Every structure is written in structure tokens, then in C-alpha cells.
Amino acid sequence: EVYLVESGGVEVRPGGSLTLSCAASGFPFDRYTMHWVRQPPGKGLEWVSLIGRDGTQRFYSESVRGRFTISRDNRKNSVYLQMNGLTTADTALYYCAKEHRTGWPNLDTWGRGTLLTVLS
Amino acid sequence: SSELIQVPAVSVALGQAVSITCQGDSLRSYDTSWYQQKPGQAPTLVIYNRNNRASGIPDRFSGSSSGNTASLAITGAQAEDEADYYCNSRDSSGYRVVFGGGTKLTVL
């Protein structure tokens, strides 16, 4: 069975940095583009970033571009999100998601999320 | 434009049909996916590539699209269909993903 497990969410101060991790299992990880999607408490989904199969293709939302960096390690079946210059607007549940076999933006598997809280 | 617009809330009587819409300029060029999210749970893919049901999704769910508007239809709504529904697609650049603001479906 396909699993995605996020980790690394904590409470940080504005201006701080943090790296989230997502461990994947149950599918050939290096054949799929991976995404990060976030959801502020009580609000809707916001796409954050994607990384292509070999890590060379990386795209970001305008709200995080220049502050966040997505990466992956196909040997460890993991994807990461390094976040710098955090603000209270970054407070959210961060989901890792896998693209569907037909490609993105179809996201067919999601983790349970990891909560980042940026305290003012 | 990179925005997808959804009506915030829709209600439907048990067993009746309902449609949830998603509007955006990028939908003229790119297909839409739909996701269901129940309280405290991660989203679940319902429809991909405009009108294809994801694995395990009941056939009462269907998708369609015309011009800049995509629709998710539920025929014979069940109590377990009460949830938030989100559309997504590529943005106009084609290099990013955009989600609609979500529609809360209440089954009466």
C-alpha cells in the first residue's frame, strides 16, 4: 500500500527556518513528481511546490518562491521542504502528495500532514 | 489569471442531485481535478482529468467541463458525501498548480 508520512512540523518564531520531510513507501518513488500543499487552520488548500522525478524540475507558488526550497532523495524515498524567512502567514498543516499516474496536478495520495506554527 | 473560483457553500437534500462549480481562465487550457476533504482528514482525489473517477469513488460522482467552468456532480447525494470539495488545475503559466477556495457541501 502507498504511504506518505510527513514530519518536522514544530512551533517557530518569525524569521526562523525549518525543514519538513516526507517519507514515501509502497510505490516506485523515482517515477513520480511530488508536491507540497498546505492548509492554514480553518482555511482552504494552497499548493506550495513540486519537484520532478529526478529533482531537476522545481516550481513554487508566488507566496513562497525565494524562501522555500524543495528537494528529494530518491535513494531514501523522501522529499523535503526547506523553509526560510518564516512568517505567521506560513502557519499551516503541510501535506506531501504524490501525482497520479496520469500526471500532475492530479494528486492521488496524500499524507496526514505535519503542522507548522509560526508564533508572533 | 491564476485563480479558481468556487462557491463557498452548497446544500442538497438526501438522495437529490447537486453540482459544484469551479471557474477560472486556466480551465480553458487545462483539465480539472476534484478532491473531497472530510473534517480532520487529508484530501482524497475524486475526479481527475476533468471526468475520470479515481479508484474507489462511487459512480454517483462525475465531472465535466465547458469553457472556463468545471463541474463536479453528485447524483443521489448520501450523508457521507458531506464534506469540503476543492478543484485544482494548472495555472495559466502551466508550471504551477492552483486550488479553488473550496465548497462546503451540506447534505440535509
JSON list of N, CA and C in Angstrom, two decimals, chain B residues 43-86:
[
{"chain": "B", "resi": 43, "resn": "PRO", "atom": "N", "xyz": [-7.13, 15.42, 2.08]},
{"chain": "B", "resi": 43, "resn": "PRO", "atom": "CA", "xyz": [-7.97, 15.36, 0.88]},
{"chain": "B", "resi": 43, "resn": "PRO", "atom": "C", "xyz": [-7.86, 14.00, 0.18]},
{"chain": "B", "resi": 44, "resn": "THR", "atom": "N", "xyz": [-8.93, 13.67, -0.55]},
{"chain": "B", "resi": 44, "resn": "THR", "atom": "CA", "xyz": [-8.98, 12.45, -1.35]},
{"chain": "B", "resi": 44, "resn": "THR", "atom": "C", "xyz": [-9.31, 12.82, -2.78]},
{"chain": "B", "resi": 45, "resn": "LEU", "atom": "N", "xyz": [-8.57, 12.27, -3.73]},
{"chain": "B", "resi": 45, "resn": "LEU", "atom": "CA", "xyz": [-8.85, 12.54, -5.13]},
{"chain": "B", "resi": 45, "resn": "LEU", "atom": "C", "xyz": [-10.18, 11.88, -5.52]},
{"chain": "B", "resi": 46, "resn": "VAL", "atom": "N", "xyz": [-11.06, 12.66, -6.12]},
{"chain": "B", "resi": 46, "resn": "VAL", "atom": "CA", "xyz": [-12.38, 12.16, -6.55]},
{"chain": "B", "resi": 46, "resn": "VAL", "atom": "C", "xyz": [-12.44, 12.02, -8.06]},
{"chain": "B", "resi": 47, "resn": "ILE", "atom": "N", "xyz": [-12.08, 13.10, -8.76]},
{"chain": "B", "resi": 47, "resn": "ILE", "atom": "CA", "xyz": [-12.14, 13.16, -10.22]},
{"chain": "B", "resi": 47, "resn": "ILE", "atom": "C", "xyz": [-10.79, 13.68, -10.72]},
{"chain": "B", "resi": 48, "resn": "TYR", "atom": "N", "xyz": [-10.24, 13.06, -11.77]},
{"chain": "B", "resi": 48, "resn": "TYR", "atom": "CA", "xyz": [-9.04, 13.57, -12.38]},
{"chain": "B", "resi": 48, "resn": "TYR", "atom": "C", "xyz": [-9.24, 13.74, -13.89]},
{"chain": "B", "resi": 49, "resn": "ASN", "atom": "N", "xyz": [-8.44, 14.63, -14.46]},
{"chain": "B", "resi": 49, "resn": "ASN", "atom": "CA", "xyz": [-8.53, 14.91, -15.90]},
{"chain": "B", "resi": 49, "resn": "ASN", "atom": "C", "xyz": [-9.98, 15.15, -16.35]},
{"chain": "B", "resi": 50, "resn": "ARG", "atom": "N", "xyz": [-10.61, 16.03, -15.63]},
{"chain": "B", "resi": 50, "resn": "ARG", "atom": "CA", "xyz": [-11.94, 16.55, -15.97]},
{"chain": "B", "resi": 50, "resn": "ARG", "atom": "C", "xyz": [-13.08, 15.60, -15.62]},
{"chain": "B", "resi": 51, "resn": "ASN", "atom": "N", "xyz": [-13.00, 14.33, -16.05]},
{"chain": "B", "resi": 51, "resn": "ASN", "atom": "CA", "xyz": [-14.21, 13.49, -15.93]},
{"chain": "B", "resi": 51, "resn": "ASN", "atom": "C", "xyz": [-13.92, 12.03, -15.62]},
{"chain": "B", "resi": 52, "resn": "ASN", "atom": "N", "xyz": [-12.77, 11.74, -15.03]},
{"chain": "B", "resi": 52, "resn": "ASN", "atom": "CA", "xyz": [-12.41, 10.37, -14.69]},
{"chain": "B", "resi": 52, "resn": "ASN", "atom": "C", "xyz": [-12.48, 10.16, -13.17]},
{"chain": "B", "resi": 53, "resn": "ARG", "atom": "N", "xyz": [-13.25, 9.15, -12.76]},
{"chain": "B", "resi": 53, "resn": "ARG", "atom": "CA", "xyz": [-13.34, 8.86, -11.34]},
{"chain": "B", "resi": 53, "resn": "ARG", "atom": "C", "xyz": [-12.08, 8.18, -10.84]},
{"chain": "B", "resi": 54, "resn": "ALA", "atom": "N", "xyz": [-11.60, 8.62, -9.70]},
{"chain": "B", "resi": 54, "resn": "ALA", "atom": "CA", "xyz": [-10.45, 7.98, -9.07]},
{"chain": "B", "resi": 54, "resn": "ALA", "atom": "C", "xyz": [-10.85, 6.61, -8.52]},
{"chain": "B", "resi": 55, "resn": "SER", "atom": "N", "xyz": [-9.84, 5.83, -8.22]},
{"chain": "B", "resi": 55, "resn": "SER", "atom": "CA", "xyz": [-10.08, 4.48, -7.71]},
{"chain": "B", "resi": 55, "resn": "SER", "atom": "C", "xyz": [-10.94, 4.51, -6.45]},
{"chain": "B", "resi": 56, "resn": "GLY", "atom": "N", "xyz": [-11.98, 3.69, -6.44]},
{"chain": "B", "resi": 56, "resn": "GLY", "atom": "CA", "xyz": [-12.82, 3.55, -5.26]},
{"chain": "B", "resi": 56, "resn": "GLY", "atom": "C", "xyz": [-13.91, 4.58, -5.12]},
{"chain": "B", "resi": 57, "resn": "ILE", "atom": "N", "xyz": [-14.01, 5.51, -6.05]},
{"chain": "B", "resi": 57, "resn": "ILE", "atom": "CA", "xyz": [-15.03, 6.57, -5.98]},
{"chain": "B", "resi": 57, "resn": "ILE", "atom": "C", "xyz": [-16.33, 6.06, -6.59]},
{"chain": "B", "resi": 58, "resn": "PRO", "atom": "N", "xyz": [-17.44, 6.22, -5.87]},
{"chain": "B", "resi": 58, "resn": "PRO", "atom": "CA", "xyz": [-18.74, 5.72, -6.38]},
{"chain": "B", "resi": 58, "resn": "PRO", "atom": "C", "xyz": [-19.14, 6.41, -7.68]},
{"chain": "B", "resi": 59, "resn": "ASP", "atom": "N", "xyz": [-19.91, 5.71, -8.49]},
{"chain": "B", "resi": 59, "resn": "ASP", "atom": "CA", "xyz": [-20.28, 6.27, -9.79]},
{"chain": "B", "resi": 59, "resn": "ASP", "atom": "C", "xyz": [-21.34, 7.36, -9.71]},
{"chain": "B", "resi": 60, "resn": "ARG", "atom": "N", "xyz": [-21.78, 7.71, -8.52]},
{"chain": "B", "resi": 60, "resn": "ARG", "atom": "CA", "xyz": [-22.67, 8.87, -8.38]},
{"chain": "B", "resi": 60, "resn": "ARG", "atom": "C", "xyz": [-21.89, 10.18, -8.54]},
{"chain": "B", "resi": 61, "resn": "PHE", "atom": "N", "xyz": [-20.58, 10.10, -8.51]},
{"chain": "B", "resi": 61, "resn": "PHE", "atom": "CA", "xyz": [-19.73, 11.28, -8.73]},
{"chain": "B", "resi": 61, "resn": "PHE", "atom": "C", "xyz": [-19.33, 11.34, -10.21]},
{"chain": "B", "resi": 62, "resn": "SER", "atom": "N", "xyz": [-19.44, 12.52, -10.80]},
{"chain": "B", "resi": 62, "resn": "SER", "atom": "CA", "xyz": [-18.99, 12.70, -12.17]},
{"chain": "B", "resi": 62, "resn": "SER", "atom": "C", "xyz": [-18.46, 14.12, -12.35]},
{"chain": "B", "resi": 63, "resn": "GLY", "atom": "N", "xyz": [-17.63, 14.27, -13.38]},
{"chain": "B", "resi": 63, "resn": "GLY", "atom": "CA", "xyz": [-17.06, 15.58, -13.65]},
{"chain": "B", "resi": 63, "resn": "GLY", "atom": "C", "xyz": [-17.30, 15.98, -15.09]},
{"chain": "B", "resi": 64, "resn": "SER", "atom": "N", "xyz": [-17.33, 17.28, -15.32]},
{"chain": "B", "resi": 64, "resn": "SER", "atom": "CA", "xyz": [-17.49, 17.80, -16.67]},
{"chain": "B", "resi": 64, "resn": "SER", "atom": "C", "xyz": [-16.85, 19.18, -16.73]},
{"chain": "B", "resi": 65, "resn": "SER", "atom": "N", "xyz": [-16.74, 19.68, -17.96]},
{"chain": "B", "resi": 65, "resn": "SER", "atom": "CA", "xyz": [-16.12, 20.99, -18.13]},
{"chain": "B", "resi": 65, "resn": "SER", "atom": "C", "xyz": [-16.60, 21.62, -19.42]},
{"chain": "B", "resi": 66, "resn": "SER", "atom": "N", "xyz": [-16.75, 22.95, -19.40]},
{"chain": "B", "resi": 66, "resn": "SER", "atom": "CA", "xyz": [-17.12, 23.70, -20.59]},
{"chain": "B", "resi": 66, "resn": "SER", "atom": "C", "xyz": [-16.55, 25.10, -20.46]},
{"chain": "B", "resi": 67, "resn": "GLY", "atom": "N", "xyz": [-15.74, 25.49, -21.44]},
{"chain": "B", "resi": 67, "resn": "GLY", "atom": "CA", "xyz": [-15.14, 26.81, -21.39]},
{"chain": "B", "resi": 67, "resn": "GLY", "atom": "C", "xyz": [-14.27, 26.99, -20.17]},
{"chain": "B", "resi": 68, "resn": "ASN", "atom": "N", "xyz": [-14.58, 28.02, -19.39]},
{"chain": "B", "resi": 68, "resn": "ASN", "atom": "CA", "xyz": [-13.77, 28.30, -18.21]},
{"chain": "B", "resi": 68, "resn": "ASN", "atom": "C", "xyz": [-14.38, 27.75, -16.92]},
{"chain": "B", "resi": 69, "resn": "THR", "atom": "N", "xyz": [-15.33, 26.82, -17.07]},
{"chain": "B", "resi": 69, "resn": "THR", "atom": "CA", "xyz": [-16.02, 26.29, -15.89]},
{"chain": "B", "resi": 69, "resn": "THR", "atom": "C", "xyz": [-15.99, 24.76, -15.86]},
{"chain": "B", "resi": 70, "resn": "ALA", "atom": "N", "xyz": [-15.55, 24.23, -14.72]},
{"chain": "B", "resi": 70, "resn": "ALA", "atom": "CA", "xyz": [-15.59, 22.80, -14.48]},
{"chain": "B", "resi": 70, "resn": "ALA", "atom": "C", "xyz": [-16.65, 22.52, -13.42]},
{"chain": "B", "resi": 71, "resn": "SER", "atom": "N", "xyz": [-17.24, 21.34, -13.47]},
{"chain": "B", "resi": 71, "resn": "SER", "atom": "CA", "xyz": [-18.31, 20.99, -12.54]},
{"chain": "B", "resi": 71, "resn": "SER", "atom": "C", "xyz": [-18.11, 19.59, -11.99]},
{"chain": "B", "resi": 72, "resn": "LEU", "atom": "N", "xyz": [-18.44, 19.45, -10.73]},
{"chain": "B", "resi": 72, "resn": "LEU", "atom": "CA", "xyz": [-18.50, 18.15, -10.06]},
{"chain": "B", "resi": 72, "resn": "LEU", "atom": "C", "xyz": [-19.96, 17.90, -9.74]},
{"chain": "B", "resi": 73, "resn": "ALA", "atom": "N", "xyz": [-20.48, 16.80, -10.22]},
{"chain": "B", "resi": 73, "resn": "ALA", "atom": "CA", "xyz": [-21.88, 16.47, -9.98]},
{"chain": "B", "resi": 73, "resn": "ALA", "atom": "C", "xyz": [-21.99, 15.23, -9.10]},
{"chain": "B", "resi": 74, "resn": "ILE", "atom": "N", "xyz": [-22.95, 15.27, -8.21]},
{"chain": "B", "resi": 74, "resn": "ILE", "atom": "CA", "xyz": [-23.27, 14.11, -7.39]},
{"chain": "B", "resi": 74, "resn": "ILE", "atom": "C", "xyz": [-24.74, 13.81, -7.60]},
{"chain": "B", "resi": 75, "resn": "THR", "atom": "N", "xyz": [-25.04, 12.61, -8.07]},
{"chain": "B", "resi": 75, "resn": "THR", "atom": "CA", "xyz": [-26.43, 12.21, -8.25]},
{"chain": "B", "resi": 75, "resn": "THR", "atom": "C", "xyz": [-26.80, 11.27, -7.11]},
{"chain": "B", "resi": 76, "resn": "GLY", "atom": "N", "xyz": [-27.88, 11.60, -6.42]},
{"chain": "B", "resi": 76, "resn": "GLY", "atom": "CA", "xyz": [-28.27, 10.80, -5.26]},
{"chain": "B", "resi": 76, "resn": "GLY", "atom": "C", "xyz": [-27.32, 10.98, -4.10]},
{"chain": "B", "resi": 77, "resn": "ALA", "atom": "N", "xyz": [-27.19, 12.22, -3.63]},
{"chain": "B", "resi": 77, "resn": "ALA", "atom": "CA", "xyz": [-26.24, 12.53, -2.56]},
{"chain": "B", "resi": 77, "resn": "ALA", "atom": "C", "xyz": [-26.53, 11.71, -1.30]},
{"chain": "B", "resi": 78, "resn": "GLN", "atom": "N", "xyz": [-25.46, 11.24, -0.70]},
{"chain": "B", "resi": 78, "resn": "GLN", "atom": "CA", "xyz": [-25.55, 10.45, 0.54]},
{"chain": "B", "resi": 78, "resn": "GLN", "atom": "C", "xyz": [-25.01, 11.27, 1.71]},
{"chain": "B", "resi": 79, "resn": "ALA", "atom": "N", "xyz": [-25.36, 10.86, 2.90]},
{"chain": "B", "resi": 79, "resn": "ALA", "atom": "CA", "xyz": [-24.90, 11.58, 4.09]},
{"chain": "B", "resi": 79, "resn": "ALA", "atom": "C", "xyz": [-23.37, 11.62, 4.15]},
{"chain": "B", "resi": 80, "resn": "GLU", "atom": "N", "xyz": [-22.73, 10.55, 3.70]},
{"chain": "B", "resi": 80, "resn": "GLU", "atom": "CA", "xyz": [-21.26, 10.50, 3.75]},
{"chain": "B", "resi": 80, "resn": "GLU", "atom": "C", "xyz": [-20.58, 11.39, 2.72]},
{"chain": "B", "resi": 81, "resn": "ASP", "atom": "N", "xyz": [-21.37, 12.01, 1.84]},
{"chain": "B", "resi": 81, "resn": "ASP", "atom": "CA", "xyz": [-20.80, 12.93, 0.86]},
{"chain": "B", "resi": 81, "resn": "ASP", "atom": "C", "xyz": [-20.62, 14.33, 1.44]},
{"chain": "B", "resi": 82, "resn": "GLU", "atom": "N", "xyz": [-21.15, 14.56, 2.64]},
{"chain": "B", "resi": 82, "resn": "GLU", "atom": "CA", "xyz": [-20.98, 15.86, 3.28]},
{"chain": "B", "resi": 82, "resn": "GLU", "atom": "C", "xyz": [-19.50, 16.07, 3.56]},
{"chain": "B", "resi": 83, "resn": "ALA", "atom": "N", "xyz": [-18.95, 17.14, 2.97]},
{"chain": "B", "resi": 83, "resn": "ALA", "atom": "CA", "xyz": [-17.51, 17.37, 3.03]},
{"chain": "B", "resi": 83, "resn": "ALA", "atom": "C", "xyz": [-17.19, 18.70, 2.34]},
{"chain": "B", "resi": 84, "resn": "ASP", "atom": "N", "xyz": [-15.92, 19.07, 2.39]},
{"chain": "B", "resi": 84, "resn": "ASP", "atom": "CA", "xyz": [-15.42, 20.19, 1.58]},
{"chain": "B", "resi": 84, "resn": "ASP", "atom": "C", "xyz": [-14.89, 19.62, 0.28]},
{"chain": "B", "resi": 85, "resn": "TYR", "atom": "N", "xyz": [-15.18, 20.31, -0.81]},
{"chain": "B", "resi": 85, "resn": "TYR", "atom": "CA", "xyz": [-14.73, 19.88, -2.13]},
{"chain": "B", "resi": 85, "resn": "TYR", "atom": "C", "xyz": [-13.88, 20.98, -2.76]},
{"chain": "B", "resi": 86, "resn": "TYR", "atom": "N", "xyz": [-12.73, 20.57, -3.28]},
{"chain": "B", "resi": 86, "resn": "TYR", "atom": "CA", "xyz": [-11.79, 21.51, -3.89]},
{"chain": "B", "resi": 86, "resn": "TYR", "atom": "C", "xyz": [-11.51, 21.09, -5.34]}
]
